Amino acid sequence: MGVTYKYFGAPDGATAARVPISMRPEELGGDELGMGGMFTKIKPETMAAMVLTGIEGIPLHKVPPLELVVLHPDYAVVKLPMTVVDPLRGIGEESVGAAAFIWSTVPDRGGPRDAFNVYQLLHEWQDFSHRLHEAGHQAYCLVWP
């Protein structure tokens, strides 16, 4: 079945830690904290690397670690650095396309495999980053099996 990742916005770590954890992914509506969330099979580490290497040009070994907010036997909540979310707001189509192409050449482990899939994913993330910014929220990820 695999792990599910639910990305969402919250004003702070204490709020993010209160995300409903008893519900399965199909039961979460995406607005539990007033933000349209995103479900994906893409790990937060992969997303961070995709943005920072493909858009910002940061070497993969210099991508910063995620901040653990909650670690529970059944789930975890991690915070993505704003350096992963913010760069998406200011880029245009050409940069999204170039980043998608760059990332499509990186060997992956079950993530997007072609440039068009990566391109679509980056556009979803771009919309998500705008919603976070408008709400004054930071990006978090709920991880559960």
PDB file of C-alpha atoms in Angstrom:
ATOM      1  CA  MET A   1       0.000   0.000   0.000  1.00  0.00           C
ATOM      2  CA  GLY A   2       2.770   2.481   0.819  1.00  0.00           C
ATOM      3  CA  VAL A   3       3.060   5.642   2.805  1.00  0.00           C
ATOM      4  CA  THR A   4       0.721   8.588   2.235  1.00  0.00           C
ATOM      5  CA  TYR A   5       1.847  12.179   2.550  1.00  0.00           C
ATOM      6  CA  LYS A   6      -0.632  14.946   3.300  1.00  0.00           C
ATOM      7  CA  TYR A   7       0.819  18.424   2.820  1.00  0.00           C
ATOM      8  CA  PHE A   8      -0.941  21.267   4.586  1.00  0.00           C
ATOM      9  CA  GLY A   9      -0.419  24.770   5.890  1.00  0.00           C
ATOM     10  CA  ALA A  10      -0.448  25.932   9.500  1.00  0.00           C
ATOM     11  CA  PRO A  11       0.585  29.149  11.240  1.00  0.00           C
ATOM     12  CA  ASP A  12       2.927  27.333  13.658  1.00  0.00           C
ATOM     13  CA  GLY A  13       4.185  23.956  14.845  1.00  0.00           C
ATOM     14  CA  ALA A  14       1.716  23.720  17.728  1.00  0.00           C
ATOM     15  CA  THR A  15      -1.208  24.065  15.315  1.00  0.00           C
ATOM     16  CA  ALA A  16       0.373  21.619  12.878  1.00  0.00           C
ATOM     17  CA  ALA A  17       0.771  19.081  15.669  1.00  0.00           C
ATOM     18  CA  ARG A  18      -3.002  19.085  16.214  1.00  0.00           C
ATOM     19  CA  VAL A  19      -3.841  17.796  12.706  1.00  0.00           C
ATOM     20  CA  PRO A  20      -6.433  15.026  12.987  1.00  0.00           C
ATOM     21  CA  ILE A  21      -4.478  11.806  12.993  1.00  0.00           C
ATOM     22  CA  SER A  22      -7.186   9.247  13.623  1.00  0.00           C
ATOM     23  CA  MET A  23      -8.656   9.607  10.124  1.00  0.00           C
ATOM     24  CA  ARG A  24      -7.448   7.793   7.049  1.00  0.00           C
ATOM     25  CA  PRO A  25      -6.351   9.810   3.968  1.00  0.00           C
ATOM     26  CA  GLU A  26      -9.664   9.334   2.171  1.00  0.00           C
ATOM     27  CA  GLU A  27     -11.503  10.794   5.180  1.00  0.00           C
ATOM     28  CA  LEU A  28      -9.469  13.999   5.385  1.00  0.00           C
ATOM     29  CA  GLY A  29     -11.137  16.762   3.474  1.00  0.00           C
ATOM     30  CA  GLY A  30      -8.063  18.910   2.918  1.00  0.00           C
ATOM     31  CA  ASP A  31      -9.364  21.878   4.917  1.00  0.00           C
ATOM     32  CA  GLU A  32      -8.860  20.711   8.478  1.00  0.00           C
ATOM     33  CA  LEU A  33      -6.699  23.769   9.174  1.00  0.00           C
ATOM     34  CA  GLY A  34      -8.380  26.153   6.764  1.00  0.00           C
ATOM     35  CA  MET A  35      -5.953  25.355   3.952  1.00  0.00           C
ATOM     36  CA  GLY A  36      -6.493  23.261   0.865  1.00  0.00           C
ATOM     37  CA  GLY A  37      -4.122  20.391   1.470  1.00  0.00           C
ATOM     38  CA  MET A  38      -2.496  18.039  -0.997  1.00  0.00           C
ATOM     39  CA  PHE A  39      -2.256  14.258  -0.936  1.00  0.00           C
ATOM     40  CA  THR A  40       0.656  12.637  -2.719  1.00  0.00           C
ATOM     41  CA  LYS A  41       3.005   9.678  -2.669  1.00  0.00           C
ATOM     42  CA  ILE A  42       5.972  12.078  -3.037  1.00  0.00           C
ATOM     43  CA  LYS A  43       8.147  12.210   0.073  1.00  0.00           C
ATOM     44  CA  PRO A  44       8.808  15.642   1.591  1.00  0.00           C
ATOM     45  CA  GLU A  45      12.554  15.058   1.228  1.00  0.00           C
ATOM     46  CA  THR A  46      12.072  14.453  -2.481  1.00  0.00           C
ATOM     47  CA  MET A  47       9.911  17.539  -2.850  1.00  0.00           C
ATOM     48  CA  ALA A  48      12.511  19.663  -1.056  1.00  0.00           C
ATOM     49  CA  ALA A  49      15.271  18.319  -3.277  1.00  0.00           C
ATOM     50  CA  MET A  50      13.183  18.816  -6.424  1.00  0.00           C
ATOM     51  CA  VAL A  51      12.628  22.499  -5.686  1.00  0.00           C
ATOM     52  CA  LEU A  52      16.045  23.329  -4.296  1.00  0.00           C
ATOM     53  CA  THR A  53      18.111  21.505  -6.922  1.00  0.00           C
ATOM     54  CA  GLY A  54      15.856  22.031  -9.936  1.00  0.00           C
ATOM     55  CA  ILE A  55      14.883  25.655  -9.308  1.00  0.00           C
ATOM     56  CA  GLU A  56      17.424  27.101  -6.901  1.00  0.00           C
ATOM     57  CA  GLY A  57      20.425  25.160  -8.234  1.00  0.00           C
ATOM     58  CA  ILE A  58      21.478  23.993  -4.763  1.00  0.00           C
ATOM     59  CA  PRO A  59      23.534  20.784  -4.834  1.00  0.00           C
ATOM     60  CA  LEU A  60      21.585  17.783  -3.600  1.00  0.00           C
ATOM     61  CA  HIS A  61      23.952  17.203  -0.666  1.00  0.00           C
ATOM     62  CA  LYS A  62      23.228  20.739   0.617  1.00  0.00           C
ATOM     63  CA  VAL A  63      19.436  20.383   0.788  1.00  0.00           C
ATOM     64  CA  PRO A  64      18.533  21.145   4.433  1.00  0.00           C
ATOM     65  CA  PRO A  65      16.863  18.487   6.587  1.00  0.00           C
ATOM     66  CA  LEU A  66      13.193  18.676   7.456  1.00  0.00           C
ATOM     67  CA  GLU A  67      12.178  19.702  10.965  1.00  0.00           C
ATOM     68  CA  LEU A  68      10.371  17.009  12.939  1.00  0.00           C
ATOM     69  CA  VAL A  69       7.315  18.460  14.708  1.00  0.00           C
ATOM     70  CA  VAL A  70       5.683  15.275  16.021  1.00  0.00           C
ATOM     71  CA  LEU A  71       6.895  11.687  16.060  1.00  0.00           C
ATOM     72  CA  HIS A  72       4.304   9.134  17.080  1.00  0.00           C
ATOM     73  CA  PRO A  73       4.303   5.356  16.502  1.00  0.00           C
ATOM     74  CA  ASP A  74       1.435   5.772  14.007  1.00  0.00           C
ATOM     75  CA  TYR A  75       2.324   9.048  12.259  1.00  0.00           C
ATOM     76  CA  ALA A  76       4.736  11.952  12.017  1.00  0.00           C
ATOM     77  CA  VAL A  77       4.439  15.636  11.176  1.00  0.00           C
ATOM     78  CA  VAL A  78       7.392  17.404   9.575  1.00  0.00           C
ATOM     79  CA  LYS A  79       7.914  21.047   8.669  1.00  0.00           C
ATOM     80  CA  LEU A  80       9.303  21.956   5.268  1.00  0.00           C
ATOM     81  CA  PRO A  81      11.658  24.933   5.254  1.00  0.00           C
ATOM     82  CA  MET A  82      10.257  28.070   3.624  1.00  0.00           C
ATOM     83  CA  THR A  83      13.253  27.889   1.275  1.00  0.00           C
ATOM     84  CA  VAL A  84      11.431  24.947  -0.312  1.00  0.00           C
ATOM     85  CA  VAL A  85       8.062  26.687  -0.655  1.00  0.00           C
ATOM     86  CA  ASP A  86       8.946  30.322  -1.397  1.00  0.00           C
ATOM     87  CA  PRO A  87      10.961  29.843  -4.634  1.00  0.00           C
ATOM     88  CA  LEU A  88       7.903  28.461  -6.397  1.00  0.00           C
ATOM     89  CA  ARG A  89       5.901  31.666  -6.057  1.00  0.00           C
ATOM     90  CA  GLY A  90       8.119  33.832  -8.217  1.00  0.00           C
ATOM     91  CA  ILE A  91       8.986  31.579 -11.145  1.00  0.00           C
ATOM     92  CA  GLY A  92       7.395  31.471 -14.582  1.00  0.00           C
ATOM     93  CA  GLU A  93       6.558  28.715 -17.031  1.00  0.00           C
ATOM     94  CA  GLU A  94      10.070  28.528 -18.440  1.00  0.00           C
ATOM     95  CA  SER A  95      11.605  27.928 -15.011  1.00  0.00           C
ATOM     96  CA  VAL A  96       8.959  25.336 -14.100  1.00  0.00           C
ATOM     97  CA  GLY A  97       9.601  23.527 -17.374  1.00  0.00           C
ATOM     98  CA  ALA A  98      13.377  23.638 -16.921  1.00  0.00           C
ATOM     99  CA  ALA A  99      13.130  22.373 -13.331  1.00  0.00           C
ATOM    100  CA  ALA A 100      10.806  19.569 -14.446  1.00  0.00           C
ATOM    101  CA  PHE A 101      13.266  18.512 -17.127  1.00  0.00           C
ATOM    102  CA  ILE A 102      16.219  18.613 -14.720  1.00  0.00           C
ATOM    103  CA  TRP A 103      14.382  16.590 -12.107  1.00  0.00           C
ATOM    104  CA  SER A 104      13.141  14.051 -14.672  1.00  0.00           C
ATOM    105  CA  THR A 105      16.764  13.070 -15.290  1.00  0.00           C
ATOM    106  CA  VAL A 106      17.357  12.214 -11.609  1.00  0.00           C
ATOM    107  CA  PRO A 107      16.938   8.530 -10.748  1.00  0.00           C
ATOM    108  CA  ASP A 108      13.987   8.199  -8.415  1.00  0.00           C
ATOM    109  CA  ARG A 109      12.317   5.699  -6.128  1.00  0.00           C
ATOM    110  CA  GLY A 110       8.694   5.637  -7.146  1.00  0.00           C
ATOM    111  CA  GLY A 111       8.260   9.380  -7.676  1.00  0.00           C
ATOM    112  CA  PRO A 112       7.502  11.165 -10.946  1.00  0.00           C
ATOM    113  CA  ARG A 113       9.227   9.530 -13.864  1.00  0.00           C
ATOM    114  CA  ASP A 114       8.837  11.899 -16.760  1.00  0.00           C
ATOM    115  CA  ALA A 115       9.175  15.628 -17.212  1.00  0.00           C
ATOM    116  CA  PHE A 116       5.457  16.207 -17.814  1.00  0.00           C
ATOM    117  CA  ASN A 117       4.495  14.528 -14.517  1.00  0.00           C
ATOM    118  CA  VAL A 118       7.102  16.598 -12.686  1.00  0.00           C
ATOM    119  CA  TYR A 119       5.865  19.721 -14.472  1.00  0.00           C
ATOM    120  CA  GLN A 120       2.286  19.061 -13.300  1.00  0.00           C
ATOM    121  CA  LEU A 121       3.493  18.357  -9.765  1.00  0.00           C
ATOM    122  CA  LEU A 122       5.497  21.597  -9.658  1.00  0.00           C
ATOM    123  CA  HIS A 123       2.430  23.535 -10.804  1.00  0.00           C
ATOM    124  CA  GLU A 124       0.376  21.969  -7.994  1.00  0.00           C
ATOM    125  CA  TRP A 125       3.128  22.984  -5.580  1.00  0.00           C
ATOM    126  CA  GLN A 126       3.228  26.464  -7.051  1.00  0.00           C
ATOM    127  CA  ASP A 127      -0.504  26.890  -6.366  1.00  0.00           C
ATOM    128  CA  PHE A 128      -0.007  25.443  -2.873  1.00  0.00           C
ATOM    129  CA  SER A 129       2.844  27.893  -2.163  1.00  0.00           C
ATOM    130  CA  HIS A 130       0.617  30.834  -3.169  1.00  0.00           C
ATOM    131  CA  ARG A 131      -2.164  29.643  -0.836  1.00  0.00           C
ATOM    132  CA  LEU A 132       0.315  29.246   2.030  1.00  0.00           C
ATOM    133  CA  HIS A 133       1.748  32.717   1.475  1.00  0.00           C
ATOM    134  CA  GLU A 134      -1.682  34.357   1.304  1.00  0.00           C
ATOM    135  CA  ALA A 135      -2.704  32.701   4.573  1.00  0.00           C
ATOM    136  CA  GLY A 136       0.618  33.475   6.297  1.00  0.00           C
ATOM    137  CA  HIS A 137       1.160  29.755   6.874  1.00  0.00           C
ATOM    138  CA  GLN A 138       4.157  27.472   6.701  1.00  0.00           C
ATOM    139  CA  ALA A 139       4.267  24.085   4.964  1.00  0.00           C
ATOM    140  CA  TYR A 140       3.907  20.868   6.946  1.00  0.00           C
ATOM    141  CA  CYS A 141       3.523  17.256   5.996  1.00  0.00           C
ATOM    142  CA  LEU A 142       1.552  14.563   7.808  1.00  0.00           C
ATOM    143  CA  VAL A 143       3.076  11.152   7.141  1.00  0.00           C
ATOM    144  CA  TRP A 144       1.335   7.896   7.915  1.00  0.00           C
ATOM    145  CA  PRO A 145       1.282   4.336   6.574  1.00  0.00           C
TER     146      PRO A 145
END
